[in-house]
GROMACS .gro file of C-alpha atoms in nm:
model
  488
    1MET     CA    1   2.592   7.071   3.271
    2SER     CA    2   2.751   7.308   3.517
    3SER     CA    3   2.544   7.435   3.808
    4SER     CA    4   2.789   7.721   3.858
    5THR     CA    5   2.656   7.886   3.544
    6THR     CA    6   2.296   7.766   3.513
    7VAL     CA    7   2.165   7.612   3.834
    8GLY     CA    8   2.169   7.733   4.192
    9THR     CA    9   2.265   8.090   4.101
   10ALA     CA   10   2.080   8.404   4.008
   11ALA     CA   11   1.998   8.237   3.674
   12ARG     CA   12   1.772   7.992   3.857
   13PRO     CA   13   1.781   7.803   4.187
   14LEU     CA   14   1.872   7.439   4.226
   15ARG     CA   15   1.536   7.262   4.215
   16VAL     CA   16   1.500   6.977   4.468
   17ALA     CA   17   1.199   6.751   4.531
   18VAL     CA   18   1.169   6.567   4.861
   19VAL     CA   19   0.924   6.275   4.863
   20GLY     CA   20   0.796   6.228   5.219
   21SER     CA   21   0.721   6.497   5.479
   22GLY     CA   22   0.801   6.309   5.797
   23PRO     CA   23   1.104   6.401   6.008
   24ALA     CA   24   1.345   6.250   5.751
   25GLY     CA   25   1.213   6.462   5.466
   26VAL     CA   26   1.174   6.783   5.665
   27TYR     CA   27   1.520   6.751   5.819
   28ALA     CA   28   1.675   6.697   5.476
   29ALA     CA   29   1.500   7.005   5.336
   30ASP     CA   30   1.599   7.211   5.640
   31ILE     CA   31   1.963   7.103   5.632
   32LEU     CA   32   1.985   7.184   5.262
   33THR     CA   33   1.846   7.536   5.315
   34LYS     CA   34   2.093   7.593   5.600
   35SER     CA   35   2.398   7.451   5.423
   36GLU     CA   36   2.709   7.664   5.404
   37ALA     CA   37   2.676   7.688   5.026
   38VAL     CA   38   2.330   7.842   5.063
   39LYS     CA   39   2.414   8.063   5.360
   40SER     CA   40   2.717   8.205   5.179
   41GLY     CA   41   2.512   8.292   4.873
   42GLU     CA   42   2.712   8.055   4.655
   43LEU     CA   43   2.399   7.847   4.596
   44THR     CA   44   2.025   7.915   4.586
   45VAL     CA   45   1.772   7.636   4.626
   46SER     CA   46   1.402   7.581   4.565
   47ILE     CA   47   1.257   7.285   4.755
   48ASP     CA   48   0.920   7.115   4.716
   49LEU     CA   49   0.804   6.856   4.969
   50PHE     CA   50   0.557   6.591   4.850
   51ASP     CA   51   0.351   6.358   5.066
   52ARG     CA   52   0.086   6.098   4.988
   53TYR     CA   53  -0.116   6.215   5.290
   54PRO     CA   54  -0.307   6.545   5.300
   55ALA     CA   55  -0.128   6.645   5.621
   56PRO     CA   56   0.246   6.668   5.690
   57TYR     CA   57   0.466   6.502   5.956
   58GLY     CA   58   0.446   6.139   5.839
   59LEU     CA   59   0.534   5.896   6.118
   60ILE     CA   60   0.484   6.165   6.382
   61ARG     CA   61   0.117   6.192   6.291
   62TYR     CA   62   0.053   5.830   6.195
   63GLY     CA   63   0.312   5.618   6.373
   64VAL     CA   64   0.355   5.744   6.730
   65ALA     CA   65   0.114   5.670   7.014
   66PRO     CA   66  -0.115   5.971   7.081
   67ASP     CA   67  -0.022   5.982   7.450
   68HIS     CA   68   0.349   6.003   7.377
   69PRO     CA   69   0.488   6.309   7.560
   70ARG     CA   70   0.747   6.396   7.297
   71ILE     CA   71   0.505   6.437   7.006
   72LYS     CA   72   0.440   6.806   7.065
   73GLY     CA   73   0.806   6.898   7.076
   74ILE     CA   74   0.885   6.720   6.751
   75VAL     CA   75   0.577   6.858   6.575
   76ASN     CA   76   0.666   7.210   6.689
   77ALA     CA   77   1.016   7.173   6.547
   78LEU     CA   78   0.890   7.046   6.211
   79HIS     CA   79   0.621   7.317   6.204
   80LYS     CA   80   0.883   7.591   6.244
   81VAL     CA   81   1.076   7.460   5.943
   82LEU     CA   82   0.773   7.439   5.714
   83ASP     CA   83   0.622   7.764   5.839
   84ARG     CA   84   0.922   7.970   5.726
   85GLY     CA   85   0.782   7.979   5.374
   86ASP     CA   86   1.096   7.872   5.187
   87ILE     CA   87   0.983   7.509   5.144
   88ARG     CA   88   0.660   7.430   4.958
   89PHE     CA   89   0.436   7.144   5.074
   90PHE     CA   90   0.228   6.936   4.834
   91GLY     CA   91   0.005   6.696   5.028
   92ASN     CA   92  -0.230   6.428   4.895
   93VAL     CA   93   0.016   6.358   4.611
   94ASP     CA   94   0.106   5.990   4.578
   95TYR     CA   95   0.442   5.916   4.418
   96GLY     CA   96   0.396   5.649   4.153
   97THR     CA   97   0.027   5.736   4.103
   98ASP     CA   98  -0.017   6.113   4.087
   99ILE     CA   99   0.340   6.193   3.996
  100SER     CA  100   0.612   5.975   3.845
  101ILE     CA  101   0.988   5.962   3.854
  102GLU     CA  102   0.986   6.099   3.499
  103ASP     CA  103   0.775   6.395   3.614
  104LEU     CA  104   1.007   6.467   3.903
  105ARG     CA  105   1.318   6.446   3.686
  106THR     CA  106   1.157   6.681   3.434
  107HIS     CA  107   1.087   6.947   3.697
  108TYR     CA  108   1.373   6.899   3.946
  109ASP     CA  109   1.750   6.868   3.935
  110ALA     CA  110   1.754   6.630   4.232
  111VAL     CA  111   1.505   6.408   4.413
  112ILE     CA  112   1.538   6.288   4.774
  113PHE     CA  113   1.322   5.991   4.875
  114ALA     CA  114   1.221   6.003   5.242
  115THR     CA  115   0.920   5.771   5.235
  116GLY     CA  116   1.004   5.584   5.556
  117ALA     CA  117   0.864   5.241   5.640
  118ILE     CA  118   0.501   5.167   5.727
  119LYS     CA  119   0.461   4.790   5.690
  120ASP     CA  120   0.517   4.528   5.960
  121ALA     CA  121   0.819   4.304   5.932
  122ASP     CA  122   0.717   3.944   5.868
  123LEU     CA  123   0.717   3.678   6.138
  124ASN     CA  124   0.724   3.338   5.976
  125ILE     CA  125   0.581   3.101   6.235
  126PRO     CA  126   0.287   2.861   6.200
  127GLY     CA  127  -0.050   3.019   6.272
  128ILE     CA  128   0.057   3.375   6.195
  129GLU     CA  129  -0.233   3.394   5.947
  130LEU     CA  130  -0.504   3.306   6.202
  131GLU     CA  131  -0.788   3.547   6.269
  132GLY     CA  132  -0.681   3.759   6.565
  133SER     CA  133  -0.316   3.776   6.456
  134PHE     CA  134  -0.227   4.135   6.371
  135GLY     CA  135   0.063   4.354   6.272
  136GLY     CA  136   0.150   4.614   6.532
  137ALA     CA  137   0.208   4.878   6.265
  138ASP     CA  138  -0.144   4.822   6.133
  139PHE     CA  139  -0.286   4.872   6.482
  140VAL     CA  140  -0.079   5.189   6.525
  141SER     CA  141  -0.221   5.320   6.196
  142TRP     CA  142  -0.572   5.253   6.324
  143TYR     CA  143  -0.538   5.425   6.660
  144ASP     CA  144  -0.353   5.715   6.499
  145GLY     CA  145  -0.642   5.778   6.260
  146HIS     CA  146  -0.460   5.687   5.938
  147PRO     CA  147  -0.683   5.790   5.645
  148ASP     CA  148  -0.624   5.471   5.446
  149VAL     CA  149  -0.716   5.206   5.705
  150SER     CA  150  -1.053   5.081   5.824
  151ARG     CA  151  -1.230   5.287   6.089
  152GLU     CA  152  -1.303   4.966   6.281
  153TRP     CA  153  -1.068   4.735   6.470
  154PRO     CA  154  -1.168   4.397   6.618
  155LEU     CA  155  -1.098   4.449   6.988
  156GLU     CA  156  -1.263   4.131   7.119
  157ALA     CA  157  -0.986   3.960   7.319
  158THR     CA  158  -0.963   3.951   7.697
  159SER     CA  159  -0.601   3.828   7.687
  160VAL     CA  160  -0.353   3.962   7.430
  161ALA     CA  161   0.008   3.884   7.341
  162VAL     CA  162   0.238   4.156   7.204
  163LEU     CA  163   0.560   4.027   7.047
  164GLY     CA  164   0.859   4.258   7.059
  165ASN     CA  165   1.073   4.457   7.300
  166GLY     CA  166   1.096   4.789   7.118
  167ASN     CA  167   0.913   5.118   7.161
  168VAL     CA  168   0.637   5.022   6.918
  169ALA     CA  169   0.564   4.706   7.119
  170LEU     CA  170   0.532   4.913   7.435
  171ASP     CA  171   0.312   5.169   7.258
  172VAL     CA  172   0.081   4.893   7.134
  173ALA     CA  173   0.067   4.728   7.477
  174ARG     CA  174   0.006   5.057   7.656
  175VAL     CA  175  -0.279   5.161   7.425
  176LEU     CA  176  -0.437   4.814   7.447
  177SER     CA  177  -0.424   4.812   7.826
  178LYS     CA  178  -0.502   5.177   7.895
  179HIS     CA  179  -0.858   5.283   7.971
  180ALA     CA  180  -1.010   5.473   7.681
  181ASP     CA  181  -1.128   5.762   7.902
  182ASP     CA  182  -0.766   5.835   7.990
  183LEU     CA  183  -0.687   5.884   7.620
  184LEU     CA  184  -0.945   6.157   7.571
  185VAL     CA  185  -0.686   6.420   7.660
  186THR     CA  186  -0.502   6.318   7.340
  187GLU     CA  187  -0.606   6.376   6.980
  188ILE     CA  188  -0.757   6.029   6.923
  189PRO     CA  189  -1.050   6.027   6.680
  190ASP     CA  190  -1.394   5.936   6.811
  191ASN     CA  191  -1.400   5.598   6.633
  192VAL     CA  192  -1.078   5.498   6.810
  193TYR     CA  193  -1.215   5.603   7.147
  194ALA     CA  194  -1.534   5.403   7.087
  195GLY     CA  195  -1.337   5.093   6.988
  196LEU     CA  196  -1.105   5.108   7.288
  197LYS     CA  197  -1.392   5.189   7.524
  198ALA     CA  198  -1.572   4.869   7.423
  199SER     CA  199  -1.261   4.651   7.453
  200PRO     CA  200  -1.305   4.365   7.705
  201VAL     CA  201  -0.929   4.326   7.757
  202THR     CA  202  -0.804   4.239   8.106
  203ASP     CA  203  -0.450   4.113   8.040
  204VAL     CA  204  -0.183   4.227   7.793
  205HIS     CA  205   0.138   4.022   7.776
  206VAL     CA  206   0.457   4.165   7.619
  207PHE     CA  207   0.718   3.908   7.518
  208GLY     CA  208   1.086   3.957   7.439
  209ARG     CA  209   1.328   3.694   7.309
  210ARG     CA  210   1.624   3.806   7.520
  211GLY     CA  211   1.669   3.936   7.875
  212PRO     CA  212   1.591   4.263   8.057
  213ALA     CA  213   1.932   4.409   7.968
  214GLN     CA  214   1.876   4.356   7.595
  215VAL     CA  215   1.543   4.539   7.554
  216LYS     CA  216   1.526   4.791   7.271
  217PHE     CA  217   1.281   5.038   7.421
  218THR     CA  218   1.389   5.359   7.591
  219PRO     CA  219   1.365   5.455   7.960
  220LEU     CA  220   1.096   5.712   7.881
  221GLU     CA  221   0.878   5.453   7.708
  222LEU     CA  222   0.924   5.212   7.996
  223ARG     CA  223   0.835   5.468   8.262
  224GLU     CA  224   0.521   5.565   8.070
  225LEU     CA  225   0.379   5.220   8.144
  226SER     CA  226   0.355   5.303   8.511
  227HIS     CA  227   0.147   5.614   8.440
  228SER     CA  228  -0.158   5.421   8.323
  229LYS     CA  229  -0.442   5.433   8.576
  230ASP     CA  230  -0.598   5.111   8.703
  231VAL     CA  231  -0.335   4.897   8.526
  232ASP     CA  232  -0.098   4.678   8.727
  233ILE     CA  233   0.245   4.588   8.585
  234ILE     CA  234   0.349   4.228   8.649
  235LEU     CA  235   0.697   4.080   8.605
  236TYR     CA  236   0.835   3.730   8.660
  237ALA     CA  237   1.151   3.642   8.855
  238GLU     CA  238   1.242   3.353   8.623
  239ASP     CA  239   1.277   3.604   8.338
  240PHE     CA  240   1.551   3.804   8.510
  241GLU     CA  241   1.870   3.651   8.376
  242PHE     CA  242   2.192   3.840   8.319
  243ASP     CA  243   2.505   3.710   8.145
  244ASP     CA  244   2.852   3.864   8.114
  245GLU     CA  245   2.747   4.087   7.828
  246SER     CA  246   2.442   4.201   8.027
  247ASP     CA  247   2.665   4.299   8.318
  248ARG     CA  248   2.898   4.485   8.083
  249GLN     CA  249   2.607   4.676   7.929
  250ILE     CA  250   2.468   4.768   8.271
  251GLN     CA  251   2.807   4.900   8.380
  252THR     CA  252   2.890   5.093   8.063
  253ASN     CA  253   2.554   5.206   7.922
  254ASN     CA  254   2.347   5.448   8.129
  255GLN     CA  255   2.030   5.374   7.935
  256THR     CA  256   2.060   5.000   8.000
  257LYS     CA  257   2.143   5.065   8.364
  258THR     CA  258   1.835   5.287   8.401
  259MET     CA  259   1.599   5.040   8.240
  260VAL     CA  260   1.729   4.738   8.431
  261GLY     CA  261   1.710   4.943   8.750
  262THR     CA  262   1.349   5.036   8.680
  263LEU     CA  263   1.250   4.677   8.604
  264THR     CA  264   1.425   4.531   8.908
  265ASN     CA  265   1.268   4.796   9.132
  266TRP     CA  266   0.926   4.709   8.998
  267ILE     CA  267   0.965   4.338   9.060
  268ALA     CA  268   1.111   4.403   9.406
  269GLU     CA  269   0.805   4.613   9.496
  270GLN     CA  270   0.562   4.360   9.352
  271PRO     CA  271   0.367   4.159   9.613
  272GLU     CA  272   0.448   3.788   9.630
  273ASP     CA  273   0.079   3.713   9.619
  274LEU     CA  274  -0.037   3.861   9.289
  275SER     CA  275  -0.398   3.839   9.405
  276GLU     CA  276  -0.320   4.146   9.614
  277LEU     CA  277  -0.306   4.349   9.292
  278LYS     CA  278  -0.647   4.508   9.249
  279ALA     CA  279  -0.636   4.691   8.914
  280SER     CA  280  -0.896   4.586   8.658
  281ARG     CA  281  -0.628   4.541   8.392
  282ARG     CA  282  -0.281   4.388   8.400
  283LEU     CA  283   0.024   4.447   8.181
  284HIS     CA  284   0.267   4.153   8.196
  285LEU     CA  285   0.632   4.190   8.087
  286HIS     CA  286   0.798   3.863   7.989
  287PHE     CA  287   1.158   3.804   7.882
  288LEU     CA  288   1.344   3.501   7.744
  289HIS     CA  289   1.050   3.387   7.527
  290SER     CA  290   1.085   3.309   7.156
  291PRO     CA  291   0.755   3.263   6.966
  292VAL     CA  292   0.713   2.921   6.807
  293GLU     CA  293   0.350   2.888   6.698
  294ILE     CA  294   0.011   3.056   6.719
  295VAL     CA  295  -0.268   2.801   6.756
  296ASP     CA  296  -0.645   2.783   6.732
  297SER     CA  297  -0.876   2.543   6.916
  298ALA     CA  298  -1.159   2.302   6.848
  299GLU     CA  299  -1.399   2.556   6.996
  300THR     CA  300  -1.270   2.843   6.779
  301PRO     CA  301  -1.119   2.695   6.460
  302GLY     CA  302  -0.932   2.949   6.250
  303LYS     CA  303  -0.906   3.196   6.538
  304VAL     CA  304  -0.622   3.262   6.780
  305ALA     CA  305  -0.666   3.061   7.099
  306ALA     CA  306  -0.308   3.047   7.235
  307ILE     CA  307   0.055   3.112   7.153
  308LYS     CA  308   0.349   2.878   7.215
  309PHE     CA  309   0.698   2.993   7.306
  310GLU     CA  310   1.033   2.827   7.354
  311ARG     CA  311   1.202   2.948   7.669
  312THR     CA  312   1.544   3.091   7.592
  313GLU     CA  313   1.862   3.158   7.786
  314LEU     CA  314   2.143   3.405   7.736
  315ASP     CA  315   2.463   3.263   7.587
  316GLY     CA  316   2.718   3.495   7.748
  317THR     CA  317   2.729   3.740   7.457
  318GLY     CA  318   2.387   3.897   7.511
  319ASN     CA  319   2.226   3.675   7.252
  320ALA     CA  320   1.966   3.409   7.327
  321ARG     CA  321   1.951   3.038   7.251
  322GLY     CA  322   1.665   2.795   7.286
  323THR     CA  323   1.636   2.567   7.588
  324GLY     CA  324   1.386   2.322   7.438
  325GLU     CA  325   1.126   2.408   7.701
  326ILE     CA  326   0.791   2.495   7.542
  327VAL     CA  327   0.535   2.705   7.725
  328ASP     CA  328   0.201   2.831   7.604
  329TYR     CA  329  -0.030   3.115   7.698
  330PRO     CA  330  -0.404   3.124   7.630
  331VAL     CA  331  -0.470   3.446   7.436
  332GLN     CA  332  -0.729   3.550   7.181
  333ALA     CA  333  -0.514   3.801   6.991
  334VAL     CA  334  -0.148   3.835   6.896
  335TYR     CA  335   0.019   4.158   6.784
  336ARG     CA  336   0.363   4.131   6.628
  337ALA     CA  337   0.567   4.447   6.684
  338ILE     CA  338   0.907   4.320   6.578
  339GLY     CA  339   0.988   4.607   6.345
  340TYR     CA  340   0.883   4.797   6.036
  341PHE     CA  341   0.975   4.717   5.676
  342GLY     CA  342   1.010   4.953   5.381
  343SER     CA  343   0.800   4.939   5.066
  344ALA     CA  344   0.941   4.940   4.714
  345LEU     CA  345   0.908   5.262   4.514
  346PRO     CA  346   0.812   5.257   4.145
  347ASP     CA  347   1.108   5.292   3.906
  348VAL     CA  348   1.367   5.295   4.186
  349GLU     CA  349   1.598   5.001   4.257
  350PHE     CA  350   1.497   4.832   4.582
  351ASP     CA  351   1.675   4.596   4.821
  352HIS     CA  352   1.391   4.356   4.907
  353ARG     CA  353   1.598   4.174   5.167
  354ARG     CA  354   1.659   4.484   5.377
  355GLY     CA  355   1.348   4.678   5.277
  356VAL     CA  356   1.540   4.987   5.161
  357VAL     CA  357   1.607   5.178   4.842
  358ALA     CA  358   1.940   5.057   4.703
  359ASN     CA  359   2.185   5.330   4.798
  360ASP     CA  360   2.538   5.415   4.901
  361GLY     CA  361   2.534   5.666   5.185
  362GLY     CA  362   2.214   5.813   5.045
  363ARG     CA  363   2.309   5.811   4.676
  364VAL     CA  364   2.050   5.591   4.504
  365LEU     CA  365   2.200   5.305   4.302
  366ASP     CA  366   2.078   5.127   3.990
  367ALA     CA  367   2.065   4.749   3.935
  368SER     CA  368   2.436   4.742   3.848
  369GLY     CA  369   2.534   4.928   4.165
  370GLU     CA  370   2.606   5.259   3.995
  371HIS     CA  371   2.482   5.589   4.138
  372VAL     CA  372   2.178   5.726   3.954
  373PRO     CA  373   2.263   6.096   3.908
  374GLY     CA  374   2.016   6.322   4.085
  375LEU     CA  375   1.848   6.055   4.300
  376TYR     CA  376   1.899   6.031   4.678
  377ALA     CA  377   1.741   5.870   4.986
  378THR     CA  378   1.729   5.947   5.356
  379GLY     CA  379   1.566   5.815   5.672
  380TRP     CA  380   1.429   5.463   5.715
  381ILE     CA  381   1.393   5.404   5.340
  382LYS     CA  382   1.770   5.462   5.323
  383ARG     CA  383   1.903   5.272   5.624
  384GLY     CA  384   1.614   5.059   5.746
  385PRO     CA  385   1.373   5.115   6.036
  386ILE     CA  386   1.629   5.143   6.314
  387GLY     CA  387   1.717   5.419   6.555
  388LEU     CA  388   1.518   5.702   6.705
  389ILE     CA  389   1.382   6.009   6.531
  390GLY     CA  390   1.685   6.211   6.632
  391HIS     CA  391   1.913   5.980   6.435
  392THR     CA  392   1.738   6.096   6.120
  393LYS     CA  393   1.918   6.432   6.136
  394GLY     CA  394   2.261   6.278   6.095
  395ASP     CA  395   2.123   6.059   5.822
  396ALA     CA  396   1.987   6.361   5.634
  397LEU     CA  397   2.313   6.549   5.675
  398GLU     CA  398   2.505   6.266   5.506
  399THR     CA  399   2.262   6.256   5.214
  400VAL     CA  400   2.251   6.633   5.167
  401THR     CA  401   2.631   6.651   5.183
  402TYR     CA  402   2.655   6.407   4.893
  403LEU     CA  403   2.390   6.598   4.697
  404LEU     CA  404   2.586   6.920   4.739
  405GLU     CA  405   2.908   6.747   4.634
  406ASP     CA  406   2.731   6.626   4.319
  407ARG     CA  407   2.555   6.950   4.233
  408GLU     CA  408   2.776   7.047   3.937
  409ASN     CA  409   2.702   6.713   3.769
  410LEU     CA  410   2.329   6.685   3.831
  411PRO     CA  411   2.103   6.635   3.528
  412SER     CA  412   1.942   6.972   3.471
  413ALA     CA  413   1.561   6.983   3.492
  414ALA     CA  414   1.403   7.045   3.150
  415VAL     CA  415   1.108   7.237   3.299
  416PRO     CA  416   1.233   7.394   3.624
  417GLU     CA  417   0.973   7.669   3.661
  418ALA     CA  418   0.803   7.644   4.002
  419ASP     CA  419   0.452   7.696   3.862
  420ALA     CA  420   0.492   7.407   3.617
  421VAL     CA  421   0.443   7.144   3.890
  422VAL     CA  422   0.124   7.312   4.008
  423GLU     CA  423  -0.004   7.319   3.650
  424LEU     CA  424   0.084   6.950   3.606
  425LEU     CA  425  -0.108   6.843   3.917
  426ASP     CA  426  -0.403   7.065   3.831
  427ALA     CA  427  -0.416   6.921   3.478
  428ARG     CA  428  -0.431   6.570   3.623
  429GLY     CA  429  -0.709   6.660   3.863
  430VAL     CA  430  -0.493   6.595   4.171
  431LYS     CA  431  -0.653   6.763   4.471
  432PHE     CA  432  -0.326   6.851   4.636
  433THR     CA  433  -0.308   7.029   4.968
  434SER     CA  434  -0.065   7.301   5.074
  435TRP     CA  435   0.102   7.427   5.390
  436GLU     CA  436  -0.169   7.693   5.416
  437GLY     CA  437  -0.419   7.409   5.381
  438TRP     CA  438  -0.255   7.224   5.668
  439LEU     CA  439  -0.282   7.536   5.883
  440ALA     CA  440  -0.655   7.540   5.808
  441LEU     CA  441  -0.690   7.169   5.895
  442ASP     CA  442  -0.479   7.219   6.206
  443ALA     CA  443  -0.707   7.500   6.319
  444HIS     CA  444  -1.013   7.285   6.246
  445GLU     CA  445  -0.885   6.995   6.458
  446LEU     CA  446  -0.801   7.231   6.742
  447ALA     CA  447  -1.149   7.384   6.717
  448LEU     CA  448  -1.306   7.039   6.746
  449GLY     CA  449  -1.113   6.988   7.070
  450THR     CA  450  -1.214   7.329   7.201
  451ALA     CA  451  -1.580   7.263   7.123
  452ALA     CA  452  -1.568   6.931   7.306
  453SER     CA  453  -1.403   7.098   7.605
  454GLU     CA  454  -1.653   7.382   7.614
  455ALA     CA  455  -1.937   7.132   7.611
  456GLY     CA  456  -1.811   7.031   7.956
  457THR     CA  457  -1.776   6.662   7.877
  458SER     CA  458  -1.659   6.443   7.595
  459HIS     CA  459  -1.835   6.108   7.573
  460GLY     CA  460  -1.971   6.175   7.921
  461VAL     CA  461  -1.624   6.235   8.066
  462GLU     CA  462  -1.517   6.570   8.208
  463VAL     CA  463  -1.196   6.639   8.022
  464LYS     CA  464  -1.016   6.919   7.838
  465ARG     CA  465  -0.950   6.813   7.478
  466GLU     CA  466  -0.685   7.007   7.290
  467ARG     CA  467  -0.749   6.848   6.950
  468ILE     CA  468  -0.962   6.584   6.778
  469LYS     CA  469  -0.800   6.433   6.470
  470VAL     CA  470  -0.990   6.429   6.140
  471VAL     CA  471  -0.969   6.083   5.983
  472PRO     CA  472  -1.139   6.058   5.640
  473ARG     CA  473  -0.899   6.157   5.363
  474GLU     CA  474  -1.172   6.337   5.169
  475ASP     CA  475  -1.259   6.548   5.475
  476MET     CA  476  -0.895   6.636   5.531
  477VAL     CA  477  -0.858   6.743   5.169
  478ASP     CA  478  -1.183   6.941   5.163
  479ILE     CA  479  -1.107   7.123   5.489
  480SER     CA  480  -0.755   7.204   5.370
  481ARG     CA  481  -0.855   7.329   5.025
  482ASP     CA  482  -1.169   7.511   5.144
  483GLY     CA  483  -0.965   7.685   5.413
  484VAL     CA  484  -0.722   7.815   5.154
  485ALA     CA  485  -1.001   7.918   4.916
  486ALA     CA  486  -1.167   8.114   5.198
  487GLN     CA  487  -0.849   8.316   5.246
  488VAL     CA  488  -0.823   8.414   4.880
   0.00000   0.00000   0.00000
């Protein structure tokens, strides 16, 4: 078929479905609407954004620590795109359950998968299955009020190990060590506050396999650690090793230079006698530790009692090698935060080794390596869970560029009418939410925060609360749909 005569013109717009409404999906939709072909009038587009959650924003709502200072800016940017009215949002629609690839291909000329990555990467060491061993991504989902995880979290440990040297590891460590009252200014749900408030934790240890110059977190994340009240940061001189590659990175990379400078300043200012530190909680940063085994004890069989590491050393290239020295730390919980991993999508070829949809630059491939016409991917499900949110824009641009190049050879949707998708979901009894529904839920969450603030205290603490996040999926759906119905 030729889109120049039937699709993307006055005859009918090019119909595009985007599966996933996190930054990757929203950026892709936005870039497509702002493409030169659309701006010039050569092409018209109609874009529908689908998400399995009742609310938009994906990882921004359910994967970033609530006290992260950049959340508002990113949410505001995504809000502006979706609030323009030229992109429809269908929330609470699960691809593979509520709507299939066949459905999408019937109603759209092209489909972009932007489903991200929500699972923890595996860590295959003995004892990883013990009670008290957790995935960092699962913990993030809990404290971010994810609608599909338990409302409870077993916060029973006094000493905790966090494995990883990326931003997620620091988020997990900061939330574990921070006093719950200091999180009331964020949008954390009441069940999360109650869980953190009751936590007996005194020491949180963060372990990285390489040295201070090889950490993967950002300067902003690192500096945020020092903002926690009544939490001392402790570092160890034997962990500060720099090889030739470390020196090169410090000299040529401003981010590395900043982080190493921050860490070395902290250890220089640290008292030699650690007993002089008086905070009730301590956050320990360890480098040159490679996890070997998580162990239980005779007193607590089947439960985490300690974790063993092999001390490592840098090899001159910035990589680490084992020294044979084994050290162990008594802890009652271990959180692995060594990365996310993508989940396979029904009826789409998946690279199980890398955790991504099989693709070439965003063009989805079949089992033989050929491009499947009309199917695309962007974000972490395309390239793996690496890079910051900002990198997703370039990623989306590449994918959208290929889609536009292919537009004259896309398989034309058999039922392209915009109302047909609504009728399909209604016929299946899918209680989908809309952008107007999100605005109603957004207003409801803000009102909960206002009410708590006007009461003077929240949980007995004098604090101004901007928002309180709604957690149960059914409540989110009801508030969204009732809010829209009230406007009609």
